[in-house]
Short mmCIF file of N, CA, C and O in Angstrom, two decimals:
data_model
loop_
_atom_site.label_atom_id
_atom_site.label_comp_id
_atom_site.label_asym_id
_atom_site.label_seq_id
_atom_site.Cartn_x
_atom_site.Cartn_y
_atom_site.Cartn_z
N UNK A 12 12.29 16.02 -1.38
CA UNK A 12 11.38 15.53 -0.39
C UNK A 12 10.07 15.13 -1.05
O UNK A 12 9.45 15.82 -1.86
N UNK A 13 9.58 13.41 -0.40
CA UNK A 13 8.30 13.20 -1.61
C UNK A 13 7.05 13.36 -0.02
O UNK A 13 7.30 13.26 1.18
N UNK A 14 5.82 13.62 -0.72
CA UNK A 14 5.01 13.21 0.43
C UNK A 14 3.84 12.01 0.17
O UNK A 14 3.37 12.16 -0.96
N UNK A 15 3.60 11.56 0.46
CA UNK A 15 2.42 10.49 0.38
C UNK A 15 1.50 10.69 1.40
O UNK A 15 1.82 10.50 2.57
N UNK A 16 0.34 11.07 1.06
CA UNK A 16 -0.75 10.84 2.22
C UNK A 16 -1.95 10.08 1.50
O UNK A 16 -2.57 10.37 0.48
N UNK A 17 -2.10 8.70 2.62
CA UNK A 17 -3.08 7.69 2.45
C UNK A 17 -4.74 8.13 2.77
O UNK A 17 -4.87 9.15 3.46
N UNK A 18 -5.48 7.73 2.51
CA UNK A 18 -7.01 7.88 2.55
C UNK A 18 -7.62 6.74 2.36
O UNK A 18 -6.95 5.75 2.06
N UNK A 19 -8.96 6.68 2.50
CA UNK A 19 -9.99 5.76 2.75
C UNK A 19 -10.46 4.42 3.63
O UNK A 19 -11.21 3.48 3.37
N UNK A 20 -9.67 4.78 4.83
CA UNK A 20 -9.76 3.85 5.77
C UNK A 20 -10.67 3.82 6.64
O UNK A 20 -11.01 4.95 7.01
N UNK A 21 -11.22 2.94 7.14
CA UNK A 21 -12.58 3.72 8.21
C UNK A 21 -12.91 1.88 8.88
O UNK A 21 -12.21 0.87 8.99
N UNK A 22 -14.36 2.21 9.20
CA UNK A 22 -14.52 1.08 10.08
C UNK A 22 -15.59 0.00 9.07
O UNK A 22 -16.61 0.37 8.49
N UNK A 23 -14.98 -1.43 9.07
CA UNK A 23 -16.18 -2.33 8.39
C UNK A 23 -16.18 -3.42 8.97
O UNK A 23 -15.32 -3.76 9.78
N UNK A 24 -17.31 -4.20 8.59
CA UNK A 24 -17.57 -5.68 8.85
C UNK A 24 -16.63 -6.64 8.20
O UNK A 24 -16.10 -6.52 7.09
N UNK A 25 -16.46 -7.92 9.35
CA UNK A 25 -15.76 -9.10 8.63
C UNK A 25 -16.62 -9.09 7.15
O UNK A 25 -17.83 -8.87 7.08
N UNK A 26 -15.61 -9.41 5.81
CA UNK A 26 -16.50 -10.17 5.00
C UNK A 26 -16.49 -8.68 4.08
O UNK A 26 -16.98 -8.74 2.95
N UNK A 27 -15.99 -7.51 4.53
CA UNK A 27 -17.02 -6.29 3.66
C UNK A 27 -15.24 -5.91 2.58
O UNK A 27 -14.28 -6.67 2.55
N UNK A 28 -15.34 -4.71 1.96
CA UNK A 28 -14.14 -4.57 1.76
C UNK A 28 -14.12 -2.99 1.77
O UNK A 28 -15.19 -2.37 1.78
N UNK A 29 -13.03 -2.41 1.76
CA UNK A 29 -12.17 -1.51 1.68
C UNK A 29 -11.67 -0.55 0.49
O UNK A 29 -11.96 -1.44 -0.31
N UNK A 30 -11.32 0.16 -0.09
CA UNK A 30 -10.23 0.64 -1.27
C UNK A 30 -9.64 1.97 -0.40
O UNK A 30 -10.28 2.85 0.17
N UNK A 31 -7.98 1.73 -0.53
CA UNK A 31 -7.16 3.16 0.06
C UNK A 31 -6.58 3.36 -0.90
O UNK A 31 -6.27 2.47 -1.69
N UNK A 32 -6.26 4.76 -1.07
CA UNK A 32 -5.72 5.57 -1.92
C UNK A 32 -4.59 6.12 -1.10
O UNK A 32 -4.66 6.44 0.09
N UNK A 33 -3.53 6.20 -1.92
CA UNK A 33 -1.85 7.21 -1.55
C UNK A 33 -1.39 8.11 -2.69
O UNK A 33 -0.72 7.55 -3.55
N UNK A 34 -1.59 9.17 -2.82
CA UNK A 34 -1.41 10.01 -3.23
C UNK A 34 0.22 10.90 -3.26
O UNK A 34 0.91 11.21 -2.29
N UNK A 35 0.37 11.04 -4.11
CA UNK A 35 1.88 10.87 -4.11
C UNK A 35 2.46 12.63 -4.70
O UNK A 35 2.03 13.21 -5.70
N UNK A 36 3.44 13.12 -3.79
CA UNK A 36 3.42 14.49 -4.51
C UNK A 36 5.11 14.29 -5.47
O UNK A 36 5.98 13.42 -5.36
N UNK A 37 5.05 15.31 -6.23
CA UNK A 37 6.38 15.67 -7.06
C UNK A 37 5.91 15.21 -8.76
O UNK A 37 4.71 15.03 -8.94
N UNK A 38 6.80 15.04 -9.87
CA UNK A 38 6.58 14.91 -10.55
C UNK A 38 7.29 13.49 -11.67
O UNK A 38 7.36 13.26 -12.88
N UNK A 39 7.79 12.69 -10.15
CA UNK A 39 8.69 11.24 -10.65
C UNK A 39 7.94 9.93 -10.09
O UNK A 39 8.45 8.83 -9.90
N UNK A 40 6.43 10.37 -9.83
CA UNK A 40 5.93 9.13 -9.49
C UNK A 40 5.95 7.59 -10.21
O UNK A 40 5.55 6.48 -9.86
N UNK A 41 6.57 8.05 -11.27
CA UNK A 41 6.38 6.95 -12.32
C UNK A 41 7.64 5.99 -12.06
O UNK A 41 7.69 4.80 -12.38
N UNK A 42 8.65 6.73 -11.43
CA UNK A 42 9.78 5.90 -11.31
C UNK A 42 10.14 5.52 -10.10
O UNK A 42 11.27 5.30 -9.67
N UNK A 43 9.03 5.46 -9.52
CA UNK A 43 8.86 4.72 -7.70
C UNK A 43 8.87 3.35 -8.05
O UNK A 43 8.54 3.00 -9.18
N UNK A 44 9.20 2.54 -7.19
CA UNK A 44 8.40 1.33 -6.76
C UNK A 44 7.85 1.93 -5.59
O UNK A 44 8.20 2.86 -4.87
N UNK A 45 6.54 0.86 -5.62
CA UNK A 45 5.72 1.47 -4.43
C UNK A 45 5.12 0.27 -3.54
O UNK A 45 5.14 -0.86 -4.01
N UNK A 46 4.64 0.47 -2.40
CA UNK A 46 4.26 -0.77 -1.40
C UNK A 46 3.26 -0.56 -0.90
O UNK A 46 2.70 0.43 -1.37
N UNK A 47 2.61 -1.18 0.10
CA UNK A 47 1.68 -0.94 0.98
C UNK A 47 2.28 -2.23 2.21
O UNK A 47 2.49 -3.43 2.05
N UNK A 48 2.45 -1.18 3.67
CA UNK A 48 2.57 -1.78 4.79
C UNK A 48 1.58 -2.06 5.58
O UNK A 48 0.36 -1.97 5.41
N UNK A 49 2.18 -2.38 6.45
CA UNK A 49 0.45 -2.10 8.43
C UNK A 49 1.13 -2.76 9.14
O UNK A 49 1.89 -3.71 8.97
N UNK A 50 0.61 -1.81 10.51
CA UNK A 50 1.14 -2.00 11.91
C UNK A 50 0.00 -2.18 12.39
O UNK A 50 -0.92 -1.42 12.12
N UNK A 51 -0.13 -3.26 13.21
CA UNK A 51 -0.97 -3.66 14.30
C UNK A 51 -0.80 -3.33 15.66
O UNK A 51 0.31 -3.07 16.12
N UNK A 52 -1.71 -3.33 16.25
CA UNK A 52 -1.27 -2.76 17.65
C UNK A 52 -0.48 -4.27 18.57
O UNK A 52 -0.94 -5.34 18.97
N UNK A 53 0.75 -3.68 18.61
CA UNK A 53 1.53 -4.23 19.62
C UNK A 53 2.66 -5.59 18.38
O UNK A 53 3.32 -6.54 18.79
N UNK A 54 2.55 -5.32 17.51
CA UNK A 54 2.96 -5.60 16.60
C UNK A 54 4.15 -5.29 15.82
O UNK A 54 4.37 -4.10 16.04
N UNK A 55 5.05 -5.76 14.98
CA UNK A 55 6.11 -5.11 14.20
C UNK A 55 5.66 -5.01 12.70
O UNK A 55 5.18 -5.99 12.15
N UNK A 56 5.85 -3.54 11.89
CA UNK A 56 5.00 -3.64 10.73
C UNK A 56 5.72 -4.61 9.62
O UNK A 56 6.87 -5.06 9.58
N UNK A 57 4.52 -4.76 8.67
CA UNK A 57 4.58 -6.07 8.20
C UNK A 57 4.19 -5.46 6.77
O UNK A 57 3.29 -4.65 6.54
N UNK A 58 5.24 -6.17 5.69
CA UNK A 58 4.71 -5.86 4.44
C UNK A 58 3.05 -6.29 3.72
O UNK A 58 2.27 -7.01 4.35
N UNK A 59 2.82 -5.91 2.81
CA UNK A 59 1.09 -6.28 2.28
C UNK A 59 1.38 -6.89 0.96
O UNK A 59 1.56 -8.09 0.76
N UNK A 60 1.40 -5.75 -0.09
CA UNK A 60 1.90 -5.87 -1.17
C UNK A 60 2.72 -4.85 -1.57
O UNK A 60 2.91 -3.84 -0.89
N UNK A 61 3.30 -5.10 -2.86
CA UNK A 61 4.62 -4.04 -3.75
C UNK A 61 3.90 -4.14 -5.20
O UNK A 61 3.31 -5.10 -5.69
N UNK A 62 4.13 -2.72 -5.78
CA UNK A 62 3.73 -3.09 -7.37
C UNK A 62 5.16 -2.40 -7.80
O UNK A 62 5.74 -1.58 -7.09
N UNK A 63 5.53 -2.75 -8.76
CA UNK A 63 6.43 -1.87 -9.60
C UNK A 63 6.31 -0.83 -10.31
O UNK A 63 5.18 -0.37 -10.42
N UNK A 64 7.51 -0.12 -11.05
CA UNK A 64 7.05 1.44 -11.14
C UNK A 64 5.77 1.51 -12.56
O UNK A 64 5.14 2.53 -12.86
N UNK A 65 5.69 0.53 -13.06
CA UNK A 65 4.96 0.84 -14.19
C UNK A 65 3.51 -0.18 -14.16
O UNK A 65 2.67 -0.01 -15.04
N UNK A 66 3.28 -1.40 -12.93
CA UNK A 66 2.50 -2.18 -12.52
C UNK A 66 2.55 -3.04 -13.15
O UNK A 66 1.76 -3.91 -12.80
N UNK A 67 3.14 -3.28 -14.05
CA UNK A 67 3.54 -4.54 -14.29
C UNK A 67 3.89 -5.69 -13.79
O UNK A 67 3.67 -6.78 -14.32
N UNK A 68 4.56 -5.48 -12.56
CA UNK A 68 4.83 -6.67 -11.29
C UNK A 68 4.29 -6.33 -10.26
O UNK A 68 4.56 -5.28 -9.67
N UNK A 69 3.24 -7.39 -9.80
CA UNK A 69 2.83 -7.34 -8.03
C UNK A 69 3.51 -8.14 -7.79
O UNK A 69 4.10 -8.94 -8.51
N UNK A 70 3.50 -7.93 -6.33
CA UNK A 70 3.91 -9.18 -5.33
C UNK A 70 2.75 -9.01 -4.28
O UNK A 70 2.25 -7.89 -4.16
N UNK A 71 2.18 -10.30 -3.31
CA UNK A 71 1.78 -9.92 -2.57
C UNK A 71 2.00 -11.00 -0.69
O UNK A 71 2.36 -12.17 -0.80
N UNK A 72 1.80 -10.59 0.40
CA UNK A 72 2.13 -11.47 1.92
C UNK A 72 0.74 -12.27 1.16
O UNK A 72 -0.26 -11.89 0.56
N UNK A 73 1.59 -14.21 1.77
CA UNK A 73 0.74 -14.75 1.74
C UNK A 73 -0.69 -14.48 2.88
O UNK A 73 -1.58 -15.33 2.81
N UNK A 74 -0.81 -13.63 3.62
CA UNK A 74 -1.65 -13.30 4.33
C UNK A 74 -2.88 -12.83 3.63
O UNK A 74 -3.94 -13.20 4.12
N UNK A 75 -2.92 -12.19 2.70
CA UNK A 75 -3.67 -10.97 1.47
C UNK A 75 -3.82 -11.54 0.83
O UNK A 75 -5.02 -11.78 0.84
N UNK A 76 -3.15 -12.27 -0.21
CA UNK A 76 -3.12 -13.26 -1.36
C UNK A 76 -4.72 -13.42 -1.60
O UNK A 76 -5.55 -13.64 -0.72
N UNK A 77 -4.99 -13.25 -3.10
CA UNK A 77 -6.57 -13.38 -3.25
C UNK A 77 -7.44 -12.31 -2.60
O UNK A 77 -8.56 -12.05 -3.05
N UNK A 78 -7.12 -11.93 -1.95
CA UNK A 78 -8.26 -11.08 -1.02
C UNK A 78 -7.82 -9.54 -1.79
O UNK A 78 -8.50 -8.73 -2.42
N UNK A 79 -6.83 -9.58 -1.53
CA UNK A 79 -6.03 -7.98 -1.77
C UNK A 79 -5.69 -7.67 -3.49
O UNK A 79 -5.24 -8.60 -4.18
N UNK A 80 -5.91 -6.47 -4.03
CA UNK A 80 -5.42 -6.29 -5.29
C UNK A 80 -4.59 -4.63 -5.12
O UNK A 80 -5.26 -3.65 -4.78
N UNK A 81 -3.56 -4.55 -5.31
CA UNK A 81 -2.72 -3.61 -5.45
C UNK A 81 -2.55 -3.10 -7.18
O UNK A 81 -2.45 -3.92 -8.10
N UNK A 82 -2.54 -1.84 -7.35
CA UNK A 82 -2.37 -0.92 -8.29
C UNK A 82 -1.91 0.33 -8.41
O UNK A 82 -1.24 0.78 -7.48
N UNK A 83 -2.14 1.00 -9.36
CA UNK A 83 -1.54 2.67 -9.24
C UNK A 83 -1.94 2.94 -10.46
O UNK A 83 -2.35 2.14 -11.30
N UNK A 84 -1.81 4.19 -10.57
CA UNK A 84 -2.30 5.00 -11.46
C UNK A 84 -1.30 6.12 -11.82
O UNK A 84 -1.45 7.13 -11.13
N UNK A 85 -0.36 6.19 -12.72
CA UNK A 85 0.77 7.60 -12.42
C UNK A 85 0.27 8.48 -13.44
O UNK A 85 1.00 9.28 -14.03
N UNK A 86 -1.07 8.35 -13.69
CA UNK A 86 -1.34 10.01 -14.21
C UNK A 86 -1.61 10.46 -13.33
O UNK A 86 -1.62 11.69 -13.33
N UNK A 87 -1.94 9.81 -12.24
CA UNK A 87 -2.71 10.64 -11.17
C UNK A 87 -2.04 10.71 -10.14
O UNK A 87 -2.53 11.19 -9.11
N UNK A 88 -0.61 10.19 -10.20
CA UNK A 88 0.42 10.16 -8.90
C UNK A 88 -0.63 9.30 -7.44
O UNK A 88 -0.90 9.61 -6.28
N UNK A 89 -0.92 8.26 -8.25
CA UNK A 89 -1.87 7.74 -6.83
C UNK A 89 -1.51 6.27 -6.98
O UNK A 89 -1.36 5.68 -8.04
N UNK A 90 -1.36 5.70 -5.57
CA UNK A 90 -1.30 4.11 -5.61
C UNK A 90 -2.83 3.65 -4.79
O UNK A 90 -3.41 4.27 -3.90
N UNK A 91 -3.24 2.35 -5.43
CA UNK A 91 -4.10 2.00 -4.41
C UNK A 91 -3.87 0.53 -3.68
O UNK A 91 -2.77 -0.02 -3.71
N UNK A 92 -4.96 -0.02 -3.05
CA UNK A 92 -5.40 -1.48 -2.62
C UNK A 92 -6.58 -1.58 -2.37
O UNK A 92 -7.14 -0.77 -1.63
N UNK A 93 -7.20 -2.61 -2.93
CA UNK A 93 -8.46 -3.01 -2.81
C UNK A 93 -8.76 -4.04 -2.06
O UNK A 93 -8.61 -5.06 -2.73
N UNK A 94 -9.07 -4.27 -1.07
CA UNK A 94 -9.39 -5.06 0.34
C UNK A 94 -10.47 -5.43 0.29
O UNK A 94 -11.36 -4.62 0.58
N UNK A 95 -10.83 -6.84 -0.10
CA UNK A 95 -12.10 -7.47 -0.12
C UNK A 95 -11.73 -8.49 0.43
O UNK A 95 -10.57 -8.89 0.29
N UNK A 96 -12.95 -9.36 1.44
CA UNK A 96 -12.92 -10.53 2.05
C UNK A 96 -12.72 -10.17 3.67
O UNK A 96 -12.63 -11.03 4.55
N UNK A 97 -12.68 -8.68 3.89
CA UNK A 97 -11.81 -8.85 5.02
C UNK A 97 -12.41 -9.34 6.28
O UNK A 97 -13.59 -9.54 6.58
N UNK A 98 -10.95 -9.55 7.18
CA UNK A 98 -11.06 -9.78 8.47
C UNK A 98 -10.73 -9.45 9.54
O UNK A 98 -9.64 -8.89 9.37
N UNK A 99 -11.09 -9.44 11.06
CA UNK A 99 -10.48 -8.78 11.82
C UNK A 99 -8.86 -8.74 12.07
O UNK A 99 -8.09 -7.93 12.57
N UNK A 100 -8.78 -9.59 11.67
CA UNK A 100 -6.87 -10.04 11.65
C UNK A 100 -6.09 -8.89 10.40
O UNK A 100 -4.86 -8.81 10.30
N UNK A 101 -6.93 -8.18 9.64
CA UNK A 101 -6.54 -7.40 8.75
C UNK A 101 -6.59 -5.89 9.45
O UNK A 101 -6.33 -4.90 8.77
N UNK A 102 -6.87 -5.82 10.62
CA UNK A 102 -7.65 -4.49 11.50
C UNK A 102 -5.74 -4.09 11.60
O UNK A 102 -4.86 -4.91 11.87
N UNK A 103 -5.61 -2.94 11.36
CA UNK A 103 -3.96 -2.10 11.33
C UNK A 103 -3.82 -0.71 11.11
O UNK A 103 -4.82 -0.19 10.60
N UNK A 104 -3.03 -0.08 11.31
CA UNK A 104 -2.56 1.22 10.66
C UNK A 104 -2.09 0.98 9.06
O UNK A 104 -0.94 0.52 9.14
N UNK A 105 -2.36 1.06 8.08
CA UNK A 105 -2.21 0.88 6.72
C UNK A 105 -0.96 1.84 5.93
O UNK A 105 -1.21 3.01 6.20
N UNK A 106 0.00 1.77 5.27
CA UNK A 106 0.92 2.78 5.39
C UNK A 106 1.19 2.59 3.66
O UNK A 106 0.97 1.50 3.11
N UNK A 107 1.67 3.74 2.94
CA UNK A 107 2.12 3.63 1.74
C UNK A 107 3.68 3.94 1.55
O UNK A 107 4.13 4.91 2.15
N UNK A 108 4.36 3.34 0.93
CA UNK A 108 6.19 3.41 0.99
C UNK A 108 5.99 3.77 -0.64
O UNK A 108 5.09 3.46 -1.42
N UNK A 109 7.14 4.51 -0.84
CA UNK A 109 8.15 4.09 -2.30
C UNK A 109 9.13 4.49 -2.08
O UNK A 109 9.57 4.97 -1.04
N UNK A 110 9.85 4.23 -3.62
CA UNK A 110 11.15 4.06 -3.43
C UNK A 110 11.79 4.23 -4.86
O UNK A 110 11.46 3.45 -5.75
N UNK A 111 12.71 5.24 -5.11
CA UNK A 111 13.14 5.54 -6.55
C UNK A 111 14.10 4.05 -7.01
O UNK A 111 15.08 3.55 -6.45
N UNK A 112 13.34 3.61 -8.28
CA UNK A 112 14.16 2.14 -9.24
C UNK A 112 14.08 2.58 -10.31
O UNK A 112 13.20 2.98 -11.07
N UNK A 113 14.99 2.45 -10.30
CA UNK A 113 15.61 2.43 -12.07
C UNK A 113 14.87 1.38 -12.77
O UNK A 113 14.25 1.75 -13.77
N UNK A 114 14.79 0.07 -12.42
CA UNK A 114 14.46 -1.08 -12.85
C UNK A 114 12.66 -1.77 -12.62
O UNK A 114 11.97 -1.59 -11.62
N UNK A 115 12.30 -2.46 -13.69
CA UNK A 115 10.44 -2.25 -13.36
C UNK A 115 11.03 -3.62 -12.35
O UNK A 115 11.62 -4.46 -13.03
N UNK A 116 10.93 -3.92 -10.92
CA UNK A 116 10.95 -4.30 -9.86
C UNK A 116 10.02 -4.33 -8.85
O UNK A 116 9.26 -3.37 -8.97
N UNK A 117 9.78 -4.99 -7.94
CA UNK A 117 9.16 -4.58 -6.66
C UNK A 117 9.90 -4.78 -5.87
O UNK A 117 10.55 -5.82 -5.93
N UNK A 118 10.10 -3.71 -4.64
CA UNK A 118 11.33 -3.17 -3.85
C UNK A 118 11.08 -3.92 -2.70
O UNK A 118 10.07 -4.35 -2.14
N UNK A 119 12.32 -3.95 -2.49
CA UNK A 119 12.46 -4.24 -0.92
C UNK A 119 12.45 -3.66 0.11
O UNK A 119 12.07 -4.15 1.18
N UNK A 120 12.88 -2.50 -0.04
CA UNK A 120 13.33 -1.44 0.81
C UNK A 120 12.74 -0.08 0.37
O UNK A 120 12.64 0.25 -0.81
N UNK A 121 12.41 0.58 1.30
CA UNK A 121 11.41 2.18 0.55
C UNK A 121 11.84 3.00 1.52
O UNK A 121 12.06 2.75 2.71
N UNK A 122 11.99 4.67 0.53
CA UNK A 122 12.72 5.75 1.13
C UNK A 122 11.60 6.56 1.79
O UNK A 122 11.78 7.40 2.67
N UNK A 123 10.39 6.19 1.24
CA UNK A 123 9.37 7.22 2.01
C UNK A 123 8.53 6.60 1.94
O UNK A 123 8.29 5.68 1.15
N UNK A 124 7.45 7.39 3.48
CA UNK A 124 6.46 6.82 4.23
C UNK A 124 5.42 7.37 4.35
O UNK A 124 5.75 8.37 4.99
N UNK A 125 4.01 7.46 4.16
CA UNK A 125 3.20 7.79 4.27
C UNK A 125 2.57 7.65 6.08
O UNK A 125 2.77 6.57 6.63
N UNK A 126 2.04 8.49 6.69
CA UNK A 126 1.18 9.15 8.23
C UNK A 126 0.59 7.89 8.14
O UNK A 126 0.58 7.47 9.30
N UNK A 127 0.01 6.91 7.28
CA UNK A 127 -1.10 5.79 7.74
C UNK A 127 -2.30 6.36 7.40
O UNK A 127 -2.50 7.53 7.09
N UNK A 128 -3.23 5.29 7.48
CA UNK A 128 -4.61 5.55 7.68
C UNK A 128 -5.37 3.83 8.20
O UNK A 128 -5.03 2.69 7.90
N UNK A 129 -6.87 4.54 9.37
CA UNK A 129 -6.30 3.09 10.41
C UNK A 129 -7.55 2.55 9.37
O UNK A 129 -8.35 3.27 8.77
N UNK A 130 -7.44 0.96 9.33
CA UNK A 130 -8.54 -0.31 9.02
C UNK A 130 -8.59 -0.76 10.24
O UNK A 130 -7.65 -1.04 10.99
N UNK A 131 -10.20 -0.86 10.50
CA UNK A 131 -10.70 -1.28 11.44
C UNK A 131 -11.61 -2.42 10.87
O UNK A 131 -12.54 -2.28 10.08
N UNK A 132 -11.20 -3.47 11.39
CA UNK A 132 -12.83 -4.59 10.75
C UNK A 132 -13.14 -5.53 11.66
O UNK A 132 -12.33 -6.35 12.08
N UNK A 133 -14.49 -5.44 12.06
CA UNK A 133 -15.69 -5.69 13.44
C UNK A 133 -16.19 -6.95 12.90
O UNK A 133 -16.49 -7.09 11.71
N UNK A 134 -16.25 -7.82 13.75
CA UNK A 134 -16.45 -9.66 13.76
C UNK A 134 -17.78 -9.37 14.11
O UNK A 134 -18.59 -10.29 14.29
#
């Protein structure tokens, strides 16, 4: 059983930015691929970005593109995203996934989910 719990979400201005942290427990963080989701209210959740297990590969929704930078850190069992530019259309529940790969990839599919943490951003 892995756990992930996200942090640093809170309330900002169009235009301001963000950084969340997911924190990752056990001792195989290195061989995750890992993601970042969000659910909007009334919405179906929607991918952000994926890094691979060693960060070597991002991917990111053309929605984020430029604005968003995805990373991790596996000394520290932590993934992040850095959210600059934002906008109210970015306002969601923010969620962290991974997913055990063998292969340095970014996944499609992820076995575990992080509680969220909400982005709020005021026009």
């Amino acid at each position: 059983q892995v756990q992930l719990v996200e942090s640093g979400g809170g309330l900002v201005q169009a235009g301001g930015s963000l950084r969340l942290s997911c924190v990752v427990s056990g001792r195989t963080f290195n061989t995750y691929a890992m993601g970042w989701f969000r659910q909007a209210p009334g919405k179906e959740r929607e991918f952000v970005a994926g890094i691979s297990k060693t960060g070597g590969i991002t991917r990111y929704a053309d929605s984020v593109k430029g604005r968003f930078t995805i990373s991790r850190d596996n000394a520290k069992n932590t993934l992040y995203v850095q959210m600059n530019s934002l906008k109210p259309e970015d306002t969601a529940v923010y969620y962290c996934a991974a997913r055990p790969s063998q292969s340095e990839i970014v996944a499609t599919t992820y076995d575990y989910w992080g509680q969220g943490t909400q982005v709020t951003v005021s026009s």
